[in-house]
Amino acid sequence: MSNLLEIKNLRTHFVKNKRIIRAVDGIDFQIGKGETIALVGESGCGKSMTSLSIMGLVPSPGGKIVEGEIILDGVNLLDLTEKEMYGVRGKDIAMIFQEPMTSLNPVLTIGDQLTSVIIHHLKLSKKEANLRAIEMLELVGFSDPTKMMKNYPHRLSGGMRQRVMIAMAMSCNPKLLIADEPTTALDVTIQAQVLELMKELSKRFSTSILLITHDLGVVSELAERVVVMYAGQIVEIATIEDLFDDPLHPYTIGLINSVPSIEGEIKRLQSIEGNVPAPGSIIQGCKFAARCSHAFDRCWIEEPDLLLMDDSRAVRCFLYDDEEANV
Amino acid sequence: MASYIVRRILYAIPLLFLITIISFGMMKMAPGDPTALMMDPMIKKENLVAYQEAYGLNDNVLVQYVRWLGNMVQGNFGESLIRQGVPISDLITARLPNTLLLMLVSSFIAFLISIPLGVISATKRNSLTDYSITFVSFLGIATPNFWIGLVLIMVFSVNLGWFPTGGVSTLGEPFSIWDRIHHLILPALVLATADMAGLTRYSRSSMLDVLRQDYIRTAKANGFKNSTVIFKHGFRNGLIPIITILGLMLPSFIGGSVIIESIFAWPGIGLLFVEAAFQRDYPVIMAVVVIAATLVVVGNLLADILYAVFDPRIEY
C-alpha cells in the first residue's frame, strides 16, 4: 500500500503570554491510500491541532507550524502558498467537525452551501452542481434530497446535519477525509449510523480517513491502524488488532482499561490517575512518567524515543528498550 | 410573512395608545392651561371662564383626552397657541419631510462608513488599523455632537466658506437639487457622527463573534478564500445583530435631530419642538411627541421585519 499522506517531524507551536506551547511536538506517521487511521488521545494532547496543521488552518496569530513536512501525494503542503491551499482544502482534503449543530452556516440553505463548494472546486455549472448536490444528499441517506436542498440548517437534527457535513466533505471526491470527533456530539444510535456511512463511503470512493477521537469504541468500529498521542507526541502506533489484544504503552493500556466492557465480570471502572500535563509546562524525562505505574528512575531523567518494534508497531517507552532488557 | 407583519403592527397599537396617554398626561400636569397664554392677562374673570368653558377645559380629563385623541386620529392636531389659527397638521406636514430627509441621509452615511470600518477592524484584529479605528471611535463616543456641529460650522462655513451655515436652501433662489445637497451635507454628517462611533464598535464585535463561529471554520476548510469567507459566510450573519441596533438608533437620531436642527437652523420637527417648548405651545409639543414616538415604533417595527428577512431561524 503506497502512502497518501506522510507527516514528518511535524511541530506546531503556540505562543501564549510569551510562553511557547508545543501543541504538536515532532510527530511522524503515514496514511496509506484508502486506509483509515485513528488518532487517539485525551483532550489537549494535540490531535485536533495535528488535523488543523494538515489543513493549513492553524489559528493565527499565535499558532505556527515551526518544523516538519506534510506530504500529500508527493507534494509538501507546507511549501504551497495560501492561494494554492484554497484548491487543496475541500478538494484533496476535506474535513468534518465535532459540532454538527454549529458547523453549518445558519443563514444559507443546505443547497447553497453544498453547491458553492462543488462549483468552487469542480468548476461545474449551477445546474450540474445542483444535480451533484442532490446526488450527494441521496448518498448520505436523505429520502427527499430535493426538498432538503431548500432547508436551513436549524430545521435539521444533529445527526442530519452531520450527514450534510459528510455529503459536503465527500462532494468533491477528496483523497483524504479528516473527521475530528465526528460522532462525539451525537446520540449513540445516530453515532452508529454516521460511522456506518463513513465506512461505506470511504470504501466506495477509496478515500483515506484520518479519524480523530478519544472514543475507543469508535476506533474499533472504523480504523485499521491507531496512532496514540500524549502531550503532543506519539506514544504508540499499532494495528487495531495489536492495540486491543496487546497494548504496549502504559498510557494505551490505561486508555483501554478505562473503557467499560459489556462482557466479562463486573469490576470497578479503572481510570488513569492524574491529569494531562498543563500545556506549556516543561517536563523532564518521559511526559507520562508522573501518571505511570511502571515509571522507574530513568523515566524521570531521560525522554524515551519512539522505538520501532516492527513494520506496523512503534512505542515510546523504556520498558521496551533493549538496554533495559539487558540490565 | 404578511401575517407576521400584521401581527407586529397590531402589537404596536397598544404601545402607541400608551404614548398618547403619557403625552397628554404630562401636558395636563404642567401648571396653567392654554387660556393663560392665549388671553390678555387683563381679561375679565367671567370672560376667561367663558373661554375655558368654550374650549372644553372644564370638562372631565378623560373627556378631554378622548376628544383630543379622536381629533388626532382623524389628522386634526388642533391649532398652535402661538401662531394662532395655524393648524398643527400644516406645521407638521411642512416640517416632517425635512427631518425625515435629514435622518435618512445621515443614517445612510452612518451605515456606509461604520459597518465597513467595523468589519475591517474585526478582520484585522489587534493591528494598527484596528487600534486606530477603535481610538477614533472612542473619540467619537466621547465628543458631544453639537460641539462637532459648531466646530464644523466654524471651519467649513465661516472660515472656508465651503458650506452654508444653516437652512435647507438658499433663500430667494429657485429650487435646485445641488443647492439642497449643499445645505444637507454638514447637518447630515454631524447627525451621523452621533451613532457612527457606537455602530462601528457594534459591527466590530458582531463580526468578531461571527468569525469565531464553527461555520466560518467549515467555510475555510472548504477552501474558500478569505474574502469569500468574510463576506459571504461572515457578513450576513454579522449583520443580524446590527439590524437590532438600527431599531435602537432611531430614538437617538430623533433626539439628535432636535439639537442638530437647532444648530443648523434646519426647519424640521426637531426645531419645531424646541421652538414650541420655549414658547409653551402645548398642543404643538404634544403633537411632536406623539409623532416622534410613532416614528420610533415604526422604526422598531421595520427592524423586526428586516430581522425576519435576514435570519431564516426567525419563524413568522
XYZ file of C-alpha atoms in Angstrom:
643
model
C 0.000 0.000 0.000
C 1.539 3.289 -1.069
C 1.270 6.267 1.173
C -1.181 9.057 0.517
C -0.099 11.278 3.350
C 3.235 11.391 5.111
C 3.796 13.540 8.130
C 7.408 14.030 9.044
C 8.613 15.575 12.274
C 5.680 17.981 12.456
C 5.934 20.628 15.150
C 3.158 23.146 15.710
C 3.758 25.653 18.445
C 1.660 28.301 20.084
C 2.815 31.436 21.742
C 0.590 32.430 24.616
C 1.577 35.065 27.146
C 5.127 34.870 25.804
C 5.285 31.155 26.610
C 5.739 28.578 23.910
C 3.211 25.772 23.966
C 4.308 22.737 21.979
C 0.868 21.585 20.874
C 2.329 19.189 18.335
C 5.838 18.168 19.270
C 7.509 16.258 16.493
C 5.174 13.626 15.141
C 5.685 11.199 12.241
C 3.095 8.931 10.714
C 1.745 7.836 7.348
C -1.670 7.167 5.937
C -1.976 4.694 3.083
C -4.348 5.107 0.153
C -7.802 4.045 1.254
C -6.628 3.435 4.772
C -8.424 4.579 7.898
C -6.218 5.734 10.702
C -7.365 6.805 14.125
C -5.590 9.470 16.105
C -6.396 8.849 19.752
C -5.706 10.727 22.933
C -7.194 12.787 25.733
C -8.342 16.366 25.247
C -5.406 18.690 24.784
C -2.989 16.038 23.534
C -2.582 17.816 20.195
C -4.728 15.632 17.977
C -7.020 18.392 16.767
C -4.040 20.660 16.228
C -2.460 17.930 14.082
C -5.541 17.913 11.857
C -5.617 21.705 11.603
C -1.921 21.637 10.712
C -2.650 19.262 7.836
C -5.436 21.569 6.646
C -3.173 24.594 6.998
C -5.719 26.157 9.329
C -3.648 26.549 12.483
C -5.222 29.514 14.311
C -3.151 32.560 13.611
C -1.826 34.738 15.153
C -0.414 32.606 17.928
C -0.122 29.243 16.280
C 2.575 28.306 13.818
C 3.974 25.207 12.176
C 7.656 25.587 13.034
C 9.083 22.440 11.544
C 8.274 19.372 9.529
C 6.739 18.216 6.299
C 3.191 17.252 5.368
C 3.418 15.377 2.094
C 0.196 14.647 0.256
C 0.666 12.618 -2.917
C 4.266 13.740 -3.224
C 3.586 17.429 -2.595
C 4.692 19.113 0.610
C 1.649 21.128 1.652
C 3.790 23.418 3.767
C 5.529 24.632 0.599
C 2.257 25.702 -1.007
C 1.079 29.295 -0.969
C -2.178 30.204 0.747
C -3.748 30.578 -2.676
C -2.677 27.101 -3.723
C -4.072 25.746 -0.448
C -7.519 27.109 -1.422
C -7.523 24.434 -4.109
C -6.438 21.682 -1.703
C -8.860 22.344 1.146
C -12.250 20.876 0.452
C -10.943 19.211 -2.714
C -7.999 16.921 -1.874
C -8.518 17.058 1.868
C -11.985 17.514 3.289
C -12.872 17.802 6.910
C -15.851 17.173 9.122
C -16.046 18.573 12.585
C -17.136 17.691 16.052
C -20.009 20.161 16.305
C -22.582 19.449 13.601
C -25.004 21.832 15.306
C -22.852 24.873 14.626
C -20.709 23.832 11.683
C -23.226 24.808 9.026
C -23.946 28.430 8.162
C -27.323 29.315 9.696
C -28.342 31.874 7.062
C -27.660 29.789 3.952
C -29.705 26.849 2.732
C -28.219 23.354 2.637
C -28.339 23.574 -1.166
C -26.446 26.884 -1.227
C -23.736 25.525 0.998
C -23.297 22.298 -0.944
C -23.385 23.779 -4.432
C -20.999 26.616 -3.595
C -18.347 24.069 -2.587
C -18.994 21.974 -5.690
C -18.849 24.974 -8.026
C -15.717 26.241 -6.299
C -13.737 23.021 -6.743
C -15.231 21.099 -9.641
C -16.000 24.168 -11.788
C -19.437 22.858 -12.673
C -22.362 24.974 -13.829
C -25.018 25.913 -11.320
C -27.340 23.278 -12.733
C -24.766 20.484 -12.719
C -23.717 21.417 -9.208
C -27.327 21.185 -8.128
C -27.607 17.668 -9.519
C -24.362 16.685 -7.864
C -25.527 18.087 -4.520
C -28.813 16.194 -4.747
C -26.913 13.025 -5.612
C -24.642 13.511 -2.568
C -27.589 14.092 -0.244
C -29.203 10.932 -1.527
C -25.953 9.095 -0.965
C -25.824 10.078 2.698
C -29.341 8.770 3.147
C -31.819 11.601 2.729
C -35.014 10.258 1.215
C -36.126 13.608 -0.212
C -32.892 15.364 -1.230
C -34.582 17.946 -3.466
C -36.608 19.222 -0.548
C -33.569 19.045 1.725
C -31.702 21.426 -0.586
C -34.079 24.253 0.300
C -33.895 23.638 4.035
C -31.976 25.762 6.506
C -29.680 24.006 8.978
C -31.732 24.939 12.043
C -34.531 22.672 10.861
C -32.301 19.591 10.955
C -31.262 17.402 13.854
C -27.628 16.905 14.828
C -27.388 13.576 13.019
C -28.926 15.039 9.865
C -26.542 17.980 9.957
C -23.572 15.671 10.357
C -24.778 13.750 7.311
C -24.997 17.021 5.395
C -21.436 17.770 6.520
C -20.353 14.362 5.228
C -22.147 14.987 1.933
C -20.369 18.341 1.660
C -16.987 16.838 2.535
C -17.356 13.971 0.056
C -18.868 16.077 -2.738
C -15.534 16.792 -4.442
C -14.095 13.271 -4.115
C -11.400 14.060 -1.555
C -8.357 11.815 -1.273
C -8.308 12.293 2.470
C -11.176 12.879 4.841
C -10.282 14.249 8.239
C -13.008 13.542 10.763
C -12.468 15.415 14.004
C -14.585 13.641 16.618
C -17.421 13.237 14.118
C -19.744 11.421 16.496
C -18.986 12.947 19.892
C -21.971 15.285 19.840
C -24.452 12.695 18.587
C -26.790 10.178 20.203
C -25.423 6.665 20.394
C -27.832 5.262 17.813
C -27.066 8.119 15.420
C -23.336 7.603 16.064
C -23.549 4.100 14.655
C -25.384 5.343 11.555
C -22.843 8.059 10.895
C -19.914 5.664 11.368
C -21.509 3.133 9.063
C -22.000 5.853 6.464
C -18.381 6.995 6.673
C -17.175 3.422 6.377
C -19.326 2.779 3.338
C -18.391 5.992 1.535
C -14.670 5.609 2.174
C -14.777 2.115 0.724
C -16.814 3.239 -2.251
C -14.598 6.181 -3.172
C -11.400 4.664 -1.704
C -10.953 7.744 0.425
C -8.438 7.629 3.240
C -9.749 8.710 6.607
C -7.922 10.333 9.463
C -10.252 9.824 12.380
C -9.625 11.936 15.403
C -11.292 10.742 18.547
C -10.952 9.850 22.182
C -13.617 7.198 21.880
C -12.024 3.766 21.553
C -15.394 2.294 20.621
C -15.433 4.466 17.505
C -11.833 3.479 16.810
C -12.585 -0.247 16.857
C -15.558 0.381 14.584
C -13.722 2.203 11.839
C -9.939 2.261 11.997
C -7.320 -0.093 10.630
C -4.384 1.465 12.420
C -4.212 3.607 15.510
C -1.858 6.398 16.494
C -1.953 7.189 20.204
C -0.894 10.690 21.179
C 0.051 12.084 24.541
C 1.151 15.650 25.278
C 1.878 16.485 21.638
C 3.830 13.304 20.936
C 3.059 9.909 19.521
C 3.367 7.271 22.244
C 2.228 4.251 20.293
C 1.370 3.180 16.743
C -0.330 -0.160 16.221
C -2.810 -2.003 14.071
C -6.267 -2.194 15.541
C -5.838 -5.892 16.457
C -2.499 -5.340 18.186
C -3.784 -2.329 20.029
C -6.678 -4.107 21.697
C -5.024 -7.526 22.094
C -1.624 -6.428 23.215
C -1.292 -2.732 24.059
C 2.299 -1.841 24.897
C 2.499 1.687 26.255
C 1.242 2.084 29.837
C -0.885 5.010 28.624
C -2.563 2.896 25.935
C -3.167 0.150 28.495
C -4.740 2.751 30.767
C -6.970 4.031 27.960
C -8.220 0.571 27.102
C -8.835 -0.318 30.741
C -10.881 2.792 31.239
C -13.471 1.664 28.683
C -16.291 -0.262 30.366
C -16.781 -3.743 28.950
C -20.140 -5.339 28.355
C -18.759 -8.852 28.547
C -16.854 -10.454 31.383
C -17.195 -9.933 35.077
C -18.400 -6.692 36.553
C -15.497 -4.796 38.005
C -14.732 -1.311 39.086
C -14.088 1.000 36.124
C -10.464 1.995 36.002
C -9.127 5.404 35.206
C -5.694 6.826 34.628
C -4.582 8.682 37.731
C -3.643 12.336 37.442
C -4.141 14.822 34.626
C -2.695 15.647 31.265
C 0.287 17.960 31.847
C -0.689 21.609 31.513
C 0.074 22.926 28.039
C 3.351 24.772 28.057
C 4.698 23.089 31.187
C 8.251 21.844 30.876
C 8.705 18.258 31.898
C 11.985 16.475 32.239
C 12.065 12.846 31.216
C 9.063 10.929 29.987
C 5.958 13.118 29.794
C 3.792 10.296 31.074
C 6.036 9.301 33.978
C 4.041 11.223 36.580
C 0.938 9.151 35.823
C 2.659 5.859 35.055
C 2.611 2.969 37.495
C 5.656 1.419 35.818
C 7.839 4.514 35.988
C 11.401 3.926 37.171
C 14.484 6.090 37.679
C 15.371 6.516 34.028
C 11.896 7.745 33.145
C 12.380 10.862 35.281
C 15.681 11.812 33.674
C 15.676 10.896 30.001
C 12.969 11.216 27.420
C 12.303 7.954 25.578
C 12.419 7.826 21.766
C 9.734 6.266 19.636
C 11.012 2.678 19.355
C 10.165 0.758 16.216
C 9.041 -2.732 17.223
C 8.217 -3.975 13.715
C 6.773 -2.571 10.473
C 3.463 -1.564 11.927
C 4.338 -1.058 15.530
C 6.104 1.643 17.479
C 6.086 2.646 21.131
C 7.651 5.437 23.159
C 8.560 3.701 26.410
C 11.729 2.498 28.135
C 10.001 -0.743 29.151
C 10.583 -1.965 25.605
C 14.089 -0.600 25.242
C 16.685 -3.339 24.685
C 19.060 -1.531 27.005
C 16.620 -2.056 29.843
C 16.126 -5.668 28.822
C 19.848 -6.218 29.189
C 20.019 -4.771 32.662
C -44.640 36.813 6.297
C -47.721 39.006 5.775
C -49.401 37.641 8.878
C -46.211 38.277 10.832
C -46.179 41.923 9.744
C -49.852 42.351 10.571
C -49.272 40.807 13.978
C -46.354 43.134 14.650
C -48.457 46.148 13.662
C -51.235 45.028 15.994
C -48.687 44.758 18.814
C -47.638 48.355 18.127
C -51.124 49.785 18.639
C -51.366 49.449 22.441
C -47.879 50.942 22.671
C -48.907 53.998 20.656
C -52.019 54.285 22.802
C -49.869 54.351 25.934
C -47.677 57.032 24.405
C -50.658 59.299 23.786
C -51.768 58.870 27.404
C -48.314 59.820 28.710
C -48.009 62.726 26.314
C -51.432 64.066 27.224
C -50.988 63.414 30.927
C -47.685 65.256 31.131
C -49.044 68.342 29.460
C -52.119 68.220 31.674
C -49.912 68.104 34.767
C -47.931 71.153 33.686
C -49.088 74.296 35.514
C -51.554 76.669 33.861
C -53.798 76.000 30.933
C -53.744 77.209 27.323
C -56.007 80.170 28.040
C -53.327 81.645 30.297
C -51.161 82.097 27.219
C -53.845 82.908 24.690
C -55.669 85.613 26.570
C -54.839 89.102 27.528
C -53.850 88.997 31.230
C -56.223 91.946 31.816
C -59.245 89.937 30.647
C -62.253 89.886 32.925
C -62.638 86.803 35.103
C -66.084 85.896 33.752
C -64.888 86.172 30.150
C -61.924 83.921 30.914
C -64.245 81.341 32.442
C -66.446 81.583 29.379
C -63.448 80.898 27.141
C -62.362 77.968 29.284
C -65.880 76.622 29.060
C -65.942 77.103 25.274
C -62.624 75.305 24.804
C -63.841 72.452 26.940
C -61.113 72.955 29.523
C -63.504 72.481 32.416
C -64.609 69.066 31.237
C -63.533 65.831 32.819
C -59.866 64.980 31.978
C -60.964 61.731 30.406
C -63.440 63.511 28.153
C -60.709 65.949 27.108
C -58.285 63.109 26.362
C -60.788 61.173 24.272
C -61.697 64.341 22.368
C -58.023 65.098 21.678
C -57.276 61.505 20.666
C -60.344 61.327 18.437
C -59.349 64.501 16.617
C -55.747 63.367 16.292
C -56.665 60.019 14.791
C -58.513 61.990 12.123
C -55.385 64.037 11.456
C -56.503 67.081 13.404
C -53.841 68.030 15.955
C -55.536 71.293 16.853
C -54.157 74.780 16.448
C -50.954 76.311 17.622
C -51.393 78.622 20.585
C -48.652 80.969 19.484
C -49.230 81.086 15.733
C -52.928 81.489 16.227
C -55.107 79.989 13.581
C -52.397 77.819 12.068
C -53.373 74.130 12.194
C -50.622 71.995 13.702
C -51.041 69.421 10.955
C -49.909 72.115 8.477
C -46.849 72.863 10.599
C -46.002 69.185 10.743
C -46.506 68.415 7.070
C -44.227 71.345 6.290
C -41.532 70.233 8.742
C -41.611 66.416 8.815
C -40.195 65.795 5.310
C -37.123 67.865 6.186
C -36.488 65.824 9.294
C -37.079 62.533 7.530
C -34.677 63.535 4.769
C -32.020 64.512 7.289
C -32.467 61.295 9.264
C -32.463 59.094 6.207
C -29.346 60.625 4.713
C -27.436 60.675 7.968
C -28.316 57.099 8.873
C -27.215 56.126 5.377
C -23.891 57.912 5.946
C -23.535 56.323 9.373
C -24.092 52.819 8.000
C -21.965 53.329 4.933
C -18.976 54.389 6.997
C -19.364 52.462 10.252
C -20.136 48.963 9.075
C -17.151 48.652 6.722
C -14.916 50.191 9.403
C -16.208 47.678 11.948
C -15.659 44.769 9.569
C -12.122 45.932 8.749
C -11.453 46.387 12.438
C -12.634 42.852 13.184
C -10.740 41.126 10.386
C -7.527 42.953 11.199
C -7.988 42.495 14.898
C -5.266 43.936 17.151
C -3.469 45.549 14.233
C -2.550 49.212 13.947
C -5.614 49.719 11.707
C -7.872 48.197 14.344
C -6.360 50.326 17.105
C -6.685 53.493 15.016
C -10.342 52.800 14.241
C -11.022 51.969 17.884
C -9.274 55.162 19.016
C -11.266 57.369 16.651
C -14.484 55.580 17.650
C -13.925 56.261 21.329
C -13.083 59.841 20.499
C -16.396 59.989 18.623
C -18.337 58.495 21.537
C -16.750 60.962 23.948
C -17.363 64.078 21.845
C -20.803 65.683 22.080
C -22.045 66.079 18.546
C -23.436 69.584 18.940
C -19.830 70.583 19.593
C -18.721 68.816 16.400
C -21.509 70.719 14.634
C -20.298 74.071 15.931
C -16.683 73.319 15.028
C -17.642 72.223 11.512
C -19.702 75.382 11.020
C -16.778 77.491 12.185
C -14.231 75.739 9.983
C -16.166 74.907 6.825
C -18.814 77.621 6.775
C -17.304 80.628 8.490
C -13.577 80.263 7.769
C -13.507 78.366 4.494
C -16.952 79.330 3.247
C -17.486 75.948 1.586
C -20.910 75.251 3.053
C -23.827 77.404 4.213
C -24.197 77.820 7.972
C -27.781 76.605 8.047
C -31.198 76.262 6.467
C -32.437 73.832 3.840
C -31.944 76.019 0.771
C -30.661 79.410 -0.294
C -33.417 81.980 0.240
C -34.817 83.593 -2.874
C -33.222 81.102 -5.258
C -35.277 78.645 -7.335
C -35.304 75.017 -6.195
C -32.236 73.037 -7.197
C -31.062 69.600 -6.096
C -27.459 70.756 -5.743
C -28.449 73.607 -3.506
C -30.368 71.181 -1.305
C -27.458 68.735 -1.123
C -25.090 71.592 -0.395
C -27.203 72.521 2.612
C -27.683 68.920 3.695
C -24.056 67.784 3.887
C -22.961 69.359 7.173
C -26.048 68.647 9.311
C -26.350 65.097 7.955
C -22.684 64.431 8.664
C -22.930 65.770 12.201
C -26.098 63.835 12.965
C -24.406 60.720 11.588
C -21.432 61.106 13.939
C -23.769 60.654 16.898
C -24.160 56.965 16.175
C -21.227 56.229 13.923
C -18.782 55.513 16.702
C -21.111 53.178 18.534
C -22.153 51.489 15.338
C -18.533 50.861 14.386
C -17.933 49.215 17.743
C -21.064 47.101 17.398
C -20.152 45.952 13.897
C -16.661 45.101 15.080
C -17.793 42.966 17.989
C -20.561 41.369 15.961
C -18.113 40.412 13.205
C -15.534 39.199 15.716
C -18.164 36.991 17.246
C -19.160 35.606 13.852
C -15.573 34.985 12.736
C -15.090 32.734 15.761
C -18.012 30.510 14.791
C -17.645 26.924 13.642
C -19.279 27.552 10.261
C -16.511 30.016 9.426
C -14.026 27.224 10.077
C -16.132 24.974 7.833
C -16.044 27.583 5.065
C -12.263 27.824 5.402
C -11.935 24.038 5.405
C -13.905 24.013 2.159
C -11.169 26.048 0.535
C -12.969 29.361 0.122
C -10.710 32.337 0.007
C -10.607 34.745 2.891
C -12.732 37.458 1.314
C -15.456 34.937 0.412
C -15.390 33.571 3.942
C -15.698 37.036 5.450
C -18.330 38.472 3.121
C -20.442 35.542 2.039
C -20.320 33.468 5.202
C -19.494 36.036 7.841
C -21.092 39.322 6.923
C -24.685 38.164 6.571
C -24.510 36.632 9.997
C -22.784 39.664 11.444
C -25.498 41.913 10.068
C -28.258 40.320 12.154
C -27.376 41.931 15.494
C -26.608 45.204 13.693
C -30.229 45.353 12.493
C -31.311 45.375 16.119
C -29.060 48.363 16.640
C -30.740 50.088 13.715
C -34.025 49.946 15.604
C -32.369 51.237 18.759
C -30.630 54.043 16.883
C -33.818 55.738 15.705
C -34.679 57.367 19.044
C -31.177 58.752 19.297
C -31.484 60.095 15.756
C -34.702 61.864 16.683
C -33.149 63.180 19.890
C -30.080 64.208 17.936
C -32.163 65.950 15.299
C -33.617 68.245 17.977
C -30.106 69.511 18.698
C -28.702 69.428 15.173
C -31.727 71.157 13.659
C -31.356 73.952 16.199
C -27.677 74.417 15.391
C -28.137 74.362 11.630
C -31.472 76.218 11.637
C -32.894 73.179 9.846
C -36.675 73.601 9.717
C -37.659 70.102 10.789
C -39.838 68.816 13.602
C -36.853 68.865 15.979
C -36.581 72.624 15.589
C -40.373 72.914 15.766
C -40.258 71.069 19.060
C -37.585 73.349 20.508
C -39.478 76.467 19.444
C -42.734 75.097 20.844
C -41.097 74.122 24.118
C -39.658 77.627 24.622
C -43.000 79.223 23.783
C -45.047 76.796 25.907
C -47.005 75.874 22.776
C -48.596 72.821 24.399
C -50.613 71.378 21.520
C -47.556 71.508 19.255
C -45.367 69.807 21.859
C -47.932 67.065 22.300
C -48.249 66.540 18.566
C -44.479 66.362 18.031
C -44.030 63.929 20.939
C -46.704 61.657 19.527
C -45.207 61.811 16.048
C -41.653 61.213 17.232
C -42.833 58.268 19.306
C -44.707 56.897 16.305
C -41.527 57.169 14.246
C -39.641 55.162 16.866
C -42.326 52.496 16.984
C -42.398 52.296 13.191
C -38.587 52.107 13.141
C -38.584 49.201 15.558
C -41.266 47.537 13.514
C -39.120 47.869 10.395
C -36.120 46.467 12.265
C -38.206 43.496 13.387
C -39.318 42.815 9.839
C -35.784 43.181 8.459
C -34.625 40.829 11.182
C -37.006 38.171 9.931
C -35.838 38.745 6.365
C -32.162 38.297 7.205
C -32.379 35.488 9.723
C -34.116 32.353 8.451
C -34.208 30.998 12.011
C -36.928 33.503 12.887
C -40.286 31.949 12.228
C -43.083 34.190 11.083
